[in-house]
């Protein structure tokens, strides 16, 4: 039976007595669930037993983000093969010999974190992490990992391959990233200092310098139709303010937000979060809409919004809520700015405004 969502994110599997001993130590260190074969169960109270590995993995594979198998790599491949969906969805899979000498990153090395998991496991067992992804072998960044570390959403995952191939070939990759959200420029990023990979990236001063047909990375809040070699990354920078009438449905809110973003040429992947007034804190449709969009929603009290100047005040809204404009004020409050990218847009029972967070 799959563990509840709040349970451990890592599963450890063991097939032999020696493997189970190592597996128990790993489960403790990784705060993981331990699964052992039925014949080993009496010696490992608290572990979940299985009769056959391959069918059992099918019942739990989607419930964990990380899987560590103390087993031969071939066995592991056969156990997980039928459940793999793609690099953007697959969890991390690591195979470890029962002596803990080699932790092999097998599946989802970058986005799923198997490379990092292999290194974590090897540190616990005093073994060696076996990582075979090309960019890691050459001490080059993989753009999908870098994007994830910087909190950027990938619009077109397939383009990662083209950019990484260019890096491995020694071809310069153009980068359009005005705010250096990827941290590729000298003095940029979280740590500052020298340019981290000098000679590998060409930083463009403005969009007009982009050369179509060449590999590159574009960081933008704008929706884009990229070329085959153009990797588009979206930073979480769009604060979406929402006002609504009582009884609004989640579908109406979602449609209004999506329509407003599309009308302004903005990507939903760049949404930081939603915001509204505290009077709407119990509005079921608004809460469900935020859940459907996969975004947090913040509610501000009247005092937090009433003094924010809005370009489209409403006397009726002020009488009902105490603020001249809910969606515009909430968007600017969440973004920490006094400007709007998109002013109040009315969509039936819903109003939407968008501000750009710094």
Coordinates of N, CA, C and O in Angstrom, one line a residue, residues 28-97:
X28 N 17.5 4.5 7.9 CA 17.6 5.4 9.1 C 18.2 6.7 8.7 O 17.8 7.8 9.1
X29 N 19.3 6.7 8.0 CA 20.0 7.9 7.6 C 19.2 8.7 6.6 O 19.3 10.0 6.7
X30 N 18.5 8.1 5.7 CA 17.7 8.9 4.7 C 16.3 9.2 5.2 O 15.5 9.8 4.4
X31 N 15.9 8.7 6.4 CA 14.5 8.8 6.9 C 13.6 8.2 5.8 O 12.6 8.9 5.4
X32 N 13.9 7.0 5.4 CA 13.2 6.4 4.3 C 12.3 5.2 4.8 O 12.5 4.7 6.0
X33 N 11.4 4.7 4.0 CA 10.7 3.5 4.2 C 11.6 2.3 3.7 O 12.2 2.4 2.6
X34 N 11.6 1.2 4.5 CA 12.4 0.0 4.1 C 11.5 -1.1 3.6 O 10.5 -1.4 4.3
X35 N 11.8 -1.7 2.5 CA 11.0 -2.8 1.9 C 12.0 -4.0 1.8 O 13.1 -3.8 1.2
X36 N 11.6 -5.1 2.3 CA 12.4 -6.3 2.2 C 11.6 -7.5 1.7 O 10.4 -7.5 1.8
X37 N 12.3 -8.5 1.2 CA 11.6 -9.7 0.8 C 10.9 -10.4 2.0 O 11.3 -10.3 3.1
X38 N 9.8 -11.2 1.7 CA 9.0 -11.8 2.7 C 9.9 -12.6 3.7 O 9.7 -12.6 4.9
X39 N 10.9 -13.3 3.2 CA 11.7 -14.2 4.0 C 12.6 -13.5 5.0 O 13.0 -14.0 6.0
X40 N 12.8 -12.2 4.7 CA 13.6 -11.3 5.6 C 12.8 -10.6 6.7 O 13.4 -10.1 7.6
X41 N 11.5 -10.6 6.5 CA 10.6 -9.8 7.3 C 10.8 -10.1 8.8 O 10.9 -9.1 9.6
X42 N 10.9 -11.3 9.3 CA 11.0 -11.6 10.7 C 12.2 -10.9 11.4 O 12.1 -10.5 12.6
X43 N 13.3 -10.7 10.6 CA 14.5 -10.1 11.2 C 14.5 -8.6 11.1 O 15.4 -7.9 11.7
X44 N 13.4 -8.0 10.4 CA 13.4 -6.5 10.2 C 12.0 -6.0 10.6 O 11.3 -5.6 9.7
X45 N 11.7 -6.0 11.8 CA 10.4 -5.5 12.2 C 10.2 -4.0 11.8 O 11.2 -3.2 12.0
X46 N 9.1 -3.7 11.4 CA 8.9 -2.3 10.9 C 9.0 -2.1 9.4 O 8.6 -1.1 8.9
X47 N 9.7 -3.1 8.8 CA 9.9 -3.0 7.3 C 8.6 -3.6 6.7 O 8.0 -4.5 7.3
X48 N 8.3 -3.2 5.5 CA 7.2 -3.7 4.7 C 7.8 -4.9 3.8 O 8.8 -4.7 3.2
X49 N 7.1 -6.0 3.8 CA 7.6 -7.2 3.1 C 6.9 -7.3 1.7 O 5.7 -6.9 1.6
X50 N 7.6 -7.8 0.8 CA 7.0 -8.1 -0.5 C 7.4 -9.5 -1.0 O 8.4 -10.1 -0.6
X51 N 6.5 -10.1 -1.8 CA 6.8 -11.4 -2.3 C 7.7 -11.4 -3.5 O 8.6 -12.3 -3.7
X52 N 7.4 -10.5 -4.5 CA 8.2 -10.4 -5.7 C 8.5 -9.0 -6.0 O 7.5 -8.1 -6.0
X53 N 9.7 -8.6 -6.3 CA 10.1 -7.2 -6.4 C 9.4 -6.5 -7.6 O 8.8 -5.4 -7.4
X54 N 9.4 -7.1 -8.8 CA 8.9 -6.4 -9.9 C 7.4 -6.0 -9.8 O 7.1 -4.8 -9.9
X55 N 6.5 -6.9 -9.4 CA 5.1 -6.4 -9.2 C 4.9 -5.5 -8.0 O 4.1 -4.5 -8.1
X56 N 5.7 -5.6 -7.0 CA 5.6 -4.8 -5.8 C 6.0 -3.3 -6.2 O 5.3 -2.4 -5.8
X57 N 7.1 -3.2 -6.9 CA 7.5 -1.8 -7.3 C 6.4 -1.1 -8.0 O 6.2 0.1 -7.8
X58 N 5.6 -1.8 -8.8 CA 4.5 -1.1 -9.5 C 3.5 -0.5 -8.6 O 2.8 0.4 -9.0
X59 N 3.4 -1.0 -7.4 CA 2.4 -0.5 -6.4 C 2.9 0.7 -5.7 O 2.0 1.4 -5.1
X60 N 4.2 0.9 -5.6 CA 4.7 2.0 -4.8 C 5.5 3.1 -5.6 O 5.9 4.1 -5.0
X61 N 5.8 2.8 -6.8 CA 6.8 3.6 -7.5 C 6.4 5.1 -7.6 O 7.2 5.9 -7.4
X62 N 5.1 5.3 -7.8 CA 4.7 6.7 -7.9 C 4.5 7.4 -6.6 O 4.3 8.7 -6.6
X63 N 4.7 6.7 -5.5 CA 4.4 7.3 -4.2 C 5.7 7.9 -3.6 O 5.6 8.6 -2.6
X64 N 6.9 7.7 -4.2 CA 8.1 8.2 -3.7 C 8.9 9.0 -4.7 O 8.8 8.6 -5.9
X65 N 9.6 10.0 -4.3 CA 10.4 10.8 -5.2 C 11.8 10.1 -5.4 O 12.5 10.5 -6.4
X66 N 12.2 9.3 -4.5 CA 13.6 8.7 -4.6 C 13.5 7.2 -4.2 O 12.8 6.8 -3.3
X67 N 14.2 6.4 -5.0 CA 14.2 4.9 -4.8 C 15.7 4.5 -4.8 O 16.4 4.7 -5.7
X68 N 16.0 3.7 -3.7 CA 17.4 3.2 -3.6 C 17.2 1.7 -3.5 O 16.5 1.1 -2.6
X69 N 17.8 0.9 -4.4 CA 17.7 -0.5 -4.5 C 19.1 -1.1 -4.1 O 20.1 -0.8 -4.7
X70 N 19.1 -1.9 -3.0 CA 20.3 -2.6 -2.7 C 20.3 -3.9 -3.5 O 19.8 -5.0 -3.0
X71 N 20.7 -3.8 -4.8 CA 20.5 -5.0 -5.7 C 21.3 -4.7 -6.9 O 21.8 -3.6 -7.2
X72 N 21.5 -5.7 -7.7 CA 22.2 -5.6 -9.0 C 21.5 -4.6 -9.9 O 20.2 -4.6 -10.0
X73 N 22.2 -3.9 -10.7 CA 21.6 -2.9 -11.6 C 20.6 -3.5 -12.6 O 19.6 -2.9 -12.9
X74 N 20.9 -4.7 -13.1 CA 20.1 -5.4 -14.0 C 18.7 -5.7 -13.4 O 17.7 -5.5 -14.1
X75 N 18.7 -6.1 -12.2 CA 17.4 -6.4 -11.5 C 16.6 -5.1 -11.3 O 15.4 -5.1 -11.5
X76 N 17.3 -4.0 -11.0 CA 16.6 -2.7 -10.8 C 16.0 -2.2 -12.1 O 14.9 -1.7 -12.1
X77 N 16.8 -2.4 -13.2 CA 16.3 -1.9 -14.5 C 15.0 -2.7 -14.8 O 14.0 -2.1 -15.2
X78 N 15.0 -4.0 -14.6 CA 13.8 -4.7 -14.9 C 12.6 -4.4 -14.0 O 11.4 -4.4 -14.4
X79 N 12.9 -4.0 -12.8 CA 11.9 -3.6 -11.8 C 11.2 -2.3 -12.1 O 10.0 -2.1 -11.9
X80 N 11.9 -1.3 -12.7 CA 11.4 0.0 -12.8 C 11.0 0.3 -14.3 O 10.3 1.3 -14.5
X81 N 11.5 -0.5 -15.2 CA 11.3 -0.1 -16.7 C 9.9 0.2 -17.1 O 9.6 1.2 -17.8
X82 N 9.0 -0.6 -16.6 CA 7.6 -0.5 -17.1 C 6.9 0.8 -16.5 O 5.9 1.2 -17.0
X83 N 7.6 1.4 -15.5 CA 6.9 2.5 -14.9 C 7.5 3.9 -15.2 O 7.1 4.9 -14.7
X84 N 8.5 3.9 -16.1 CA 9.1 5.1 -16.5 C 8.3 5.9 -17.5 O 7.7 5.3 -18.4
X85 N 8.2 7.2 -17.3 CA 7.3 8.0 -18.1 C 8.1 9.1 -18.9 O 7.7 9.5 -20.0
X86 N 9.1 9.6 -18.4 CA 9.9 10.7 -19.1 C 10.7 11.4 -18.0 O 10.4 11.4 -16.8
X87 N 11.8 12.1 -18.5 CA 12.7 12.8 -17.6 C 12.1 13.8 -16.8 O 12.6 14.2 -15.7
X88 N 11.0 14.4 -17.2 CA 10.3 15.4 -16.4 C 9.4 14.9 -15.4 O 8.9 15.6 -14.5
X89 N 9.1 13.5 -15.4 CA 8.2 12.9 -14.4 C 8.9 11.9 -13.5 O 8.4 11.6 -12.4
X90 N 9.9 11.2 -14.0 CA 10.4 10.0 -13.3 C 11.1 10.4 -12.0 O 11.8 11.4 -11.9
X91 N 10.9 9.6 -11.0 CA 11.7 9.8 -9.7 C 13.1 9.4 -9.9 O 13.5 8.7 -10.8
X92 N 13.9 9.7 -8.9 CA 15.3 9.3 -8.9 C 15.4 7.8 -8.5 O 14.7 7.3 -7.6
X93 N 16.3 7.1 -9.2 CA 16.5 5.6 -9.0 C 18.0 5.4 -8.9 O 18.8 5.8 -9.8
X94 N 18.4 4.8 -7.8 CA 19.8 4.5 -7.5 C 19.9 3.0 -7.2 O 19.1 2.4 -6.5
X95 N 21.0 2.3 -7.8 CA 21.3 0.9 -7.5 C 22.6 0.9 -6.7 O 23.5 1.6 -7.0
X96 N 22.5 0.1 -5.7 CA 23.7 0.0 -4.7 C 24.0 -1.5 -4.5 O 23.1 -2.3 -4.2
X97 N 25.3 -1.8 -4.5 CA 25.7 -3.2 -4.2 C 25.6 -3.4 -2.7 O 25.6 -2.4 -1.9

